[in-house]
mmCIF file of C-alpha atoms in Angstrom:
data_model
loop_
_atom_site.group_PDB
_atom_site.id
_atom_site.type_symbol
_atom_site.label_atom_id
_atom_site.label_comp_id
_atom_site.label_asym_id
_atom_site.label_seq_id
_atom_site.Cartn_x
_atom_site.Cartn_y
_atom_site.Cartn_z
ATOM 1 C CA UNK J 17 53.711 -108.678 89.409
ATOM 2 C CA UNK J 18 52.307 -110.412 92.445
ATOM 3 C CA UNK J 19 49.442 -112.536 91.065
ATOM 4 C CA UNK J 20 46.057 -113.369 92.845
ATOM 5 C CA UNK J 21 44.883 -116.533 91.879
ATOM 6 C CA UNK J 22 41.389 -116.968 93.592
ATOM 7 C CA UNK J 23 39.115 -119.518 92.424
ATOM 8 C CA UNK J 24 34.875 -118.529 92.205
ATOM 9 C CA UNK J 25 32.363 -120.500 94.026
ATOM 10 C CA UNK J 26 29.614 -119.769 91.458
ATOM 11 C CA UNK J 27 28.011 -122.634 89.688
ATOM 12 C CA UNK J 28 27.642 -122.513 85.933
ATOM 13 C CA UNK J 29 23.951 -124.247 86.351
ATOM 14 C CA UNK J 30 22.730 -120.896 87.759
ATOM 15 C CA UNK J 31 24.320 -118.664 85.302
ATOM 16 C CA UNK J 32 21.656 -116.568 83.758
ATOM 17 C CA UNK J 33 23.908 -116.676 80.311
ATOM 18 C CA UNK J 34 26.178 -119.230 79.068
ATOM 19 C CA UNK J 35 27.345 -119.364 75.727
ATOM 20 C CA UNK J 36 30.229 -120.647 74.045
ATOM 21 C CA UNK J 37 32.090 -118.047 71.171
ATOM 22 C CA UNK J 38 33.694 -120.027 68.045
ATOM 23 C CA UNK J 39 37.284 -118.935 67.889
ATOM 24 C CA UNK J 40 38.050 -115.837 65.719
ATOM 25 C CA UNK J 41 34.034 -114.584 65.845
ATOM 26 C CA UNK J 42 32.980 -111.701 68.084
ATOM 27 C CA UNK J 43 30.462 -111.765 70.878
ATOM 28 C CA UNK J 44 28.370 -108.797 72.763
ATOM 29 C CA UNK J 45 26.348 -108.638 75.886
ATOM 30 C CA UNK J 46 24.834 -106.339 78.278
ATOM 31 C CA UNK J 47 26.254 -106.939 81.596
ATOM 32 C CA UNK J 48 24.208 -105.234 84.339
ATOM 33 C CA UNK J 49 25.325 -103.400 87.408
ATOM 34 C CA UNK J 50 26.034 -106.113 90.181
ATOM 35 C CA UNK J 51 25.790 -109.240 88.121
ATOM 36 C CA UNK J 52 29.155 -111.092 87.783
ATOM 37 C CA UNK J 53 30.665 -112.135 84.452
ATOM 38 C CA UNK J 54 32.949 -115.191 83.783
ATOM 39 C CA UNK J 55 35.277 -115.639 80.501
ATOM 40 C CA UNK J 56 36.744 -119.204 80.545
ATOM 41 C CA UNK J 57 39.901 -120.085 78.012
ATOM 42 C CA UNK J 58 38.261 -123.904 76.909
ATOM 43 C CA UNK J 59 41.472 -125.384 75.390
ATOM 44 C CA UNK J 60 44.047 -123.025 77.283
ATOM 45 C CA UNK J 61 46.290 -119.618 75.686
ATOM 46 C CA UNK J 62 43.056 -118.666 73.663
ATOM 47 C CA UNK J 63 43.636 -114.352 73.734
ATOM 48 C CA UNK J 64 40.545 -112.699 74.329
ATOM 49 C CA UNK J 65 40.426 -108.645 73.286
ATOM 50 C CA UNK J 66 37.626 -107.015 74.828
ATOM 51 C CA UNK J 67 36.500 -104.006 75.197
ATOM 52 C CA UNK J 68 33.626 -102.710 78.040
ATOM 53 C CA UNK J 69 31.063 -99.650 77.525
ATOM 54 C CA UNK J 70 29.030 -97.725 79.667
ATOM 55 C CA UNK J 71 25.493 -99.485 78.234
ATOM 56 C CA UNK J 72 24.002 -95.906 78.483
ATOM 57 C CA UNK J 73 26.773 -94.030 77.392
ATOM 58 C CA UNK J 74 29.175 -95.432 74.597
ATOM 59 C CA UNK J 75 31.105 -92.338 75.343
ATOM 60 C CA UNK J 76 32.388 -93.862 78.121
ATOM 61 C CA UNK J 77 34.673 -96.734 77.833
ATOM 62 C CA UNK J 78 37.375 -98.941 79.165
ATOM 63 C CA UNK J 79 40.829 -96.452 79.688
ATOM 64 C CA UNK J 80 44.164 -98.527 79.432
ATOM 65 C CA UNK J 81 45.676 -95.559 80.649
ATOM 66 C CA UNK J 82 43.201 -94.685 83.461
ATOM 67 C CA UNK J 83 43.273 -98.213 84.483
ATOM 68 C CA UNK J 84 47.265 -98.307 84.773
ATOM 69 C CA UNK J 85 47.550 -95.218 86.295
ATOM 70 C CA UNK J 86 44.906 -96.186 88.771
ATOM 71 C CA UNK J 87 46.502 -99.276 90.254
ATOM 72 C CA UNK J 88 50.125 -98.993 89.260
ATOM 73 C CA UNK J 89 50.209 -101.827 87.320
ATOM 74 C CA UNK J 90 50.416 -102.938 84.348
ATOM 75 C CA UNK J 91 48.775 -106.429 84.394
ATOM 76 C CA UNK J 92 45.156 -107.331 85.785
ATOM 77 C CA UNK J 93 44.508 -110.191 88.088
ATOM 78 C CA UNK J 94 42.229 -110.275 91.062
ATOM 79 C CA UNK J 95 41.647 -107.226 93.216
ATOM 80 C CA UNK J 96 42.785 -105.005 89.588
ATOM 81 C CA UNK J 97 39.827 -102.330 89.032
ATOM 82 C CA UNK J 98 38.661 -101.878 84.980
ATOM 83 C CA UNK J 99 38.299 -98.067 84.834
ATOM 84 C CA UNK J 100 36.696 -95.499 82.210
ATOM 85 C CA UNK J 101 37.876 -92.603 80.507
ATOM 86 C CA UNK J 102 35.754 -90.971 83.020
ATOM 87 C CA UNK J 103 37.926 -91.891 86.042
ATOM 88 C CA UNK J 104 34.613 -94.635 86.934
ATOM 89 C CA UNK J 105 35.286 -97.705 87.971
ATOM 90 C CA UNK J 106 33.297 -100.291 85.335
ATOM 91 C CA UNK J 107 34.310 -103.799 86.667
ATOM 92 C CA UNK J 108 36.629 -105.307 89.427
ATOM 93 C CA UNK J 109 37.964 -108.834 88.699
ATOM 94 C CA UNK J 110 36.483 -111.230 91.928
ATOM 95 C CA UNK J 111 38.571 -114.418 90.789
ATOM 96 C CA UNK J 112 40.767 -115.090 88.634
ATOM 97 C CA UNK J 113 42.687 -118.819 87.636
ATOM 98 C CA UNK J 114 45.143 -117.724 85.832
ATOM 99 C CA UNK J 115 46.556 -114.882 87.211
ATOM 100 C CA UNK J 116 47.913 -112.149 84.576
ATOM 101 C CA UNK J 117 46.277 -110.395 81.686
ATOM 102 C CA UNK J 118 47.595 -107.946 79.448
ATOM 103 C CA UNK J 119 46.878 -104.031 78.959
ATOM 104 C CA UNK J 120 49.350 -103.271 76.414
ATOM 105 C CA UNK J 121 49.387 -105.367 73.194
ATOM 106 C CA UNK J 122 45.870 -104.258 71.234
ATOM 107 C CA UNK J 123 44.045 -105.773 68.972
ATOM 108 C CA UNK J 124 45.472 -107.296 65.771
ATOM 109 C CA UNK J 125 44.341 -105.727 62.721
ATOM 110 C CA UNK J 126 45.223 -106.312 58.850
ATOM 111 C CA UNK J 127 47.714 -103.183 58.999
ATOM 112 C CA UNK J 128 49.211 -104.726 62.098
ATOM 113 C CA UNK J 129 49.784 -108.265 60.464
ATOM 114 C CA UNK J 130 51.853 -106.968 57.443
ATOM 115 C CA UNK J 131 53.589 -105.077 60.025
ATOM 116 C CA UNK J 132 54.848 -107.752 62.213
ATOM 117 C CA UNK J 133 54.511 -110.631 59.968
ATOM 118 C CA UNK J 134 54.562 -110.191 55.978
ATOM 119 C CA UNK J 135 52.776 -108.316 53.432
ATOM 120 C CA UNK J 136 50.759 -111.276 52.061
ATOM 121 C CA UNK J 137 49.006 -111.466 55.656
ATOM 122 C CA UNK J 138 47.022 -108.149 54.764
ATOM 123 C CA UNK J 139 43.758 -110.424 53.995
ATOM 124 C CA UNK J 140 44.030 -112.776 57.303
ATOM 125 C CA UNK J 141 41.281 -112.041 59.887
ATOM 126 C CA UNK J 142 41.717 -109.751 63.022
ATOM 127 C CA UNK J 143 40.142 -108.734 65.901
ATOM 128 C CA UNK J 144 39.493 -105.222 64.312
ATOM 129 C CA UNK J 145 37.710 -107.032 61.817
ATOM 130 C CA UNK J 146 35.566 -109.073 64.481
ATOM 131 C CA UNK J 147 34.870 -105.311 66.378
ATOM 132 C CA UNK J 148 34.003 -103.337 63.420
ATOM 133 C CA UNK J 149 31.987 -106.499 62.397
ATOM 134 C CA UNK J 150 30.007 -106.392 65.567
ATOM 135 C CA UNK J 151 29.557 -102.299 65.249
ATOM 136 C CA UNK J 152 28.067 -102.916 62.351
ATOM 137 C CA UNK J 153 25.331 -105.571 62.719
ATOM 138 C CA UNK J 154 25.063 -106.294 66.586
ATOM 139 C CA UNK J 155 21.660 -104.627 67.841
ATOM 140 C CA UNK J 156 22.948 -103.005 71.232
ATOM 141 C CA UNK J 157 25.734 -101.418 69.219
ATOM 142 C CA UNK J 158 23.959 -99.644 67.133
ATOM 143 C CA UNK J 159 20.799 -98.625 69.562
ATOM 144 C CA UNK J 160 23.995 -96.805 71.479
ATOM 145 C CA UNK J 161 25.234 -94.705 67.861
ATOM 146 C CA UNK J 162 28.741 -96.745 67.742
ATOM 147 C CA UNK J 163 30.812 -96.613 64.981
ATOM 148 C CA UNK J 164 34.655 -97.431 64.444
ATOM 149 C CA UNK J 165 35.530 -94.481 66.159
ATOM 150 C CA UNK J 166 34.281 -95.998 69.418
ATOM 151 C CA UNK J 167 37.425 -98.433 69.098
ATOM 152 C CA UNK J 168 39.740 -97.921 72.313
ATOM 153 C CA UNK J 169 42.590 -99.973 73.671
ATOM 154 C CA UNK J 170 41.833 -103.615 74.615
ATOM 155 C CA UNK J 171 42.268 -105.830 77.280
ATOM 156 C CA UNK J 172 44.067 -109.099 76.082
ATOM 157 C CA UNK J 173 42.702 -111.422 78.849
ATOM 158 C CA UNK J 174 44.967 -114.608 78.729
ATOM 159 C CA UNK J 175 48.132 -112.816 76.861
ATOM 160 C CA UNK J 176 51.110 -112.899 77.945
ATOM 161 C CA UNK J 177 52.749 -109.008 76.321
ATOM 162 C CA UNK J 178 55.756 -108.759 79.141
ATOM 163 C CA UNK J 179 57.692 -105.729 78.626
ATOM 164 C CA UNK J 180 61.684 -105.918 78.181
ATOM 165 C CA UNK J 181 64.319 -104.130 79.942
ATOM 166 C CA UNK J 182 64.237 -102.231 76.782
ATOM 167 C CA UNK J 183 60.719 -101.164 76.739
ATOM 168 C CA UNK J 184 59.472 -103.259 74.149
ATOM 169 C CA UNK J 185 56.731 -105.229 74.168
ATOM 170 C CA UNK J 186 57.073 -109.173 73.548
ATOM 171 C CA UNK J 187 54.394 -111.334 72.238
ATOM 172 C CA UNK J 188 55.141 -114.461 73.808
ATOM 173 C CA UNK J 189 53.756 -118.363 74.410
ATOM 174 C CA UNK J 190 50.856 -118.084 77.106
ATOM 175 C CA UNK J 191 50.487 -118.590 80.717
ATOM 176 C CA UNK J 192 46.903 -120.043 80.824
ATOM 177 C CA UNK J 193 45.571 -123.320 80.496
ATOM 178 C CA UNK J 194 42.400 -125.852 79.544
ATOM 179 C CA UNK J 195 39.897 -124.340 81.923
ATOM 180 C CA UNK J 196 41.389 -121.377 83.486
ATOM 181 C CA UNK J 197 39.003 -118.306 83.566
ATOM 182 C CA UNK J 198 38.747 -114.868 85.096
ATOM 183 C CA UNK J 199 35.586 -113.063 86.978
ATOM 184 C CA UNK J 200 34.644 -109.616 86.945
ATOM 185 C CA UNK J 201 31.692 -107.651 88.983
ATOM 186 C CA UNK J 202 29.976 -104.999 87.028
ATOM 187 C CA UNK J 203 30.126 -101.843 89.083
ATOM 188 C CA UNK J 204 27.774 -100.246 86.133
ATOM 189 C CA UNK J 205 26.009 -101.118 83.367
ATOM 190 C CA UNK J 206 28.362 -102.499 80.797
ATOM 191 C CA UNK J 207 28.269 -103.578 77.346
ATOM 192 C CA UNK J 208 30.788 -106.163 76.857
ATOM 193 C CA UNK J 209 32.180 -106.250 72.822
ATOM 194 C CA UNK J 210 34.648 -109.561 72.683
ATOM 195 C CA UNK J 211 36.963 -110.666 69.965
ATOM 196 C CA UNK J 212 38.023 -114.077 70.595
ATOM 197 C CA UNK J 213 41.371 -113.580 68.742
ATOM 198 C CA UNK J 214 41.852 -115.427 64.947
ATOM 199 C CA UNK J 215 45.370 -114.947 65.340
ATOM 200 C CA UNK J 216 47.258 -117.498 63.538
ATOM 201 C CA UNK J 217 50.791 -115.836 63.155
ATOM 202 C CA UNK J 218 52.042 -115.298 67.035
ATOM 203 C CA UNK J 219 52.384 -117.957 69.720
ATOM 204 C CA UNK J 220 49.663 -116.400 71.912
ATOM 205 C CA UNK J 221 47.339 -118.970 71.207
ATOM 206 C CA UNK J 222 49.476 -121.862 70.392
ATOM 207 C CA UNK J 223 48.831 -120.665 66.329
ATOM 208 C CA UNK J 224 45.297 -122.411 67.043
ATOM 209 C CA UNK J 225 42.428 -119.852 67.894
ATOM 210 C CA UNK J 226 40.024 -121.991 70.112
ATOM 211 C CA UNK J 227 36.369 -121.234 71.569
ATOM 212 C CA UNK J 228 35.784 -119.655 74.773
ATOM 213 C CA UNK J 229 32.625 -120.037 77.423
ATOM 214 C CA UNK J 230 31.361 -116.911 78.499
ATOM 215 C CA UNK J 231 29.158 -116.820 81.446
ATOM 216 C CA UNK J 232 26.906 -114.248 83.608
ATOM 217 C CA UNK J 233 25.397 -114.466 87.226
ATOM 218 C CA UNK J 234 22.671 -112.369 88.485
ATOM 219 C CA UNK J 235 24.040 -112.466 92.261
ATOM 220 C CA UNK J 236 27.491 -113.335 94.117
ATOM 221 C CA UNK J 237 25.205 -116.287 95.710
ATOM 222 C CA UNK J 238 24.434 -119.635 94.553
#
């Protein structure tokens, strides 16, 4: 995949939000329709699952497979176009340091950890956890009636899941770094649910989960 890297001009100083996330905890917003909204890997190969809702209409959510089939790729990067299972467009990424983040690989989840790693990892946190956590006690989740069911595919922003020759996916040592971030425009209302991943068993984030800045703009200017 060709990647886009295209720094933002925006100043943090202006943001209208900025908050850090500890590593493994979830974090949820309400992005509005035009405002711009920045995710920034602190410490470098921190994954970041996230999910993105229409903020008036859970039922419509971020689609893996309409956002694949859309572009014809299977990584995001600048110019890539977040779409719902509606066939709406939710966000387009405007910049983008890093240059590649994964559709395929999902969220980790205490089924998925005795899976891949052992049995004994059952009880470890996982980013299921950290959504169905949020569901469950985060206001703007529950004005909007979501439950676990509301749990699509993720993005991974900052993974690295190539696929092989074979067709199997590969999780792998990361391609970010300290202070690489990607930028997305809202093209709706969106309510952004984030697990910053408490994986401790894969090389995605070094087996050190670190925090991560997240950061919203009113306006393109400034």
């Amino acid at each position: 995949m060709n990647t886009q890297l295209i720094e933002s001009k925006l100043d943090p100083d202006l943001a209208v939000i900025n908050e850090i996330c500890a590593a493994g905890e979830p974090w949820v917003k309400i992005v509005k329709q035009g405002q711009i909204f920045r995710i920034v890997d602190l410490e470098g190969n921190q994954a970041v699952d996230t999910l993105f809702f229409n903020a008036n209409d859970a039922l419509e959510r971020y689609s893996v497979t309409d956002t694949i089939r859309a572009q014809n790729k299977l990584y995001l990067t600048t110019g890539s176009k977040l779409c719902s299972n509606f066939g709406n467009v939710m966000l387009t990424i405007i910049a983008d340091t890093c240059g590649r983040h994964d559709t395929l690989g999902g969220a980790c989840a205490a089924e998925s950890n005795t899976v891949r790693y052992a049995l004994e990892k059952y009880p470890m946190h996982s980013c299921r956890d950290s959504f169905l956590h949020a569901l469950a006690h985060e206001t703007a989740c529950e004005q909007l009636g979501m439950s676990k069911r509301d749990i699509p595919s993720n993005i991974n922003f900052f993974m690295n899941v190539p696929v092989t020759a074979e067709g199997n996916l590969e999780f792998i040592d990361g391609i970010s770094a300290p202070g690489k971030y990607v930028e997305m425009q809202a093209e709706m209302d969106v309510l952004v649910l984030i697990s910053n991943c408490p994986q401790l068993n894969n090389p995605c984030n070094a087996y050190n989960p670190t925090p991560i800045r997240l950061l919203v703009w009113d306006t393109q200017t400034g």
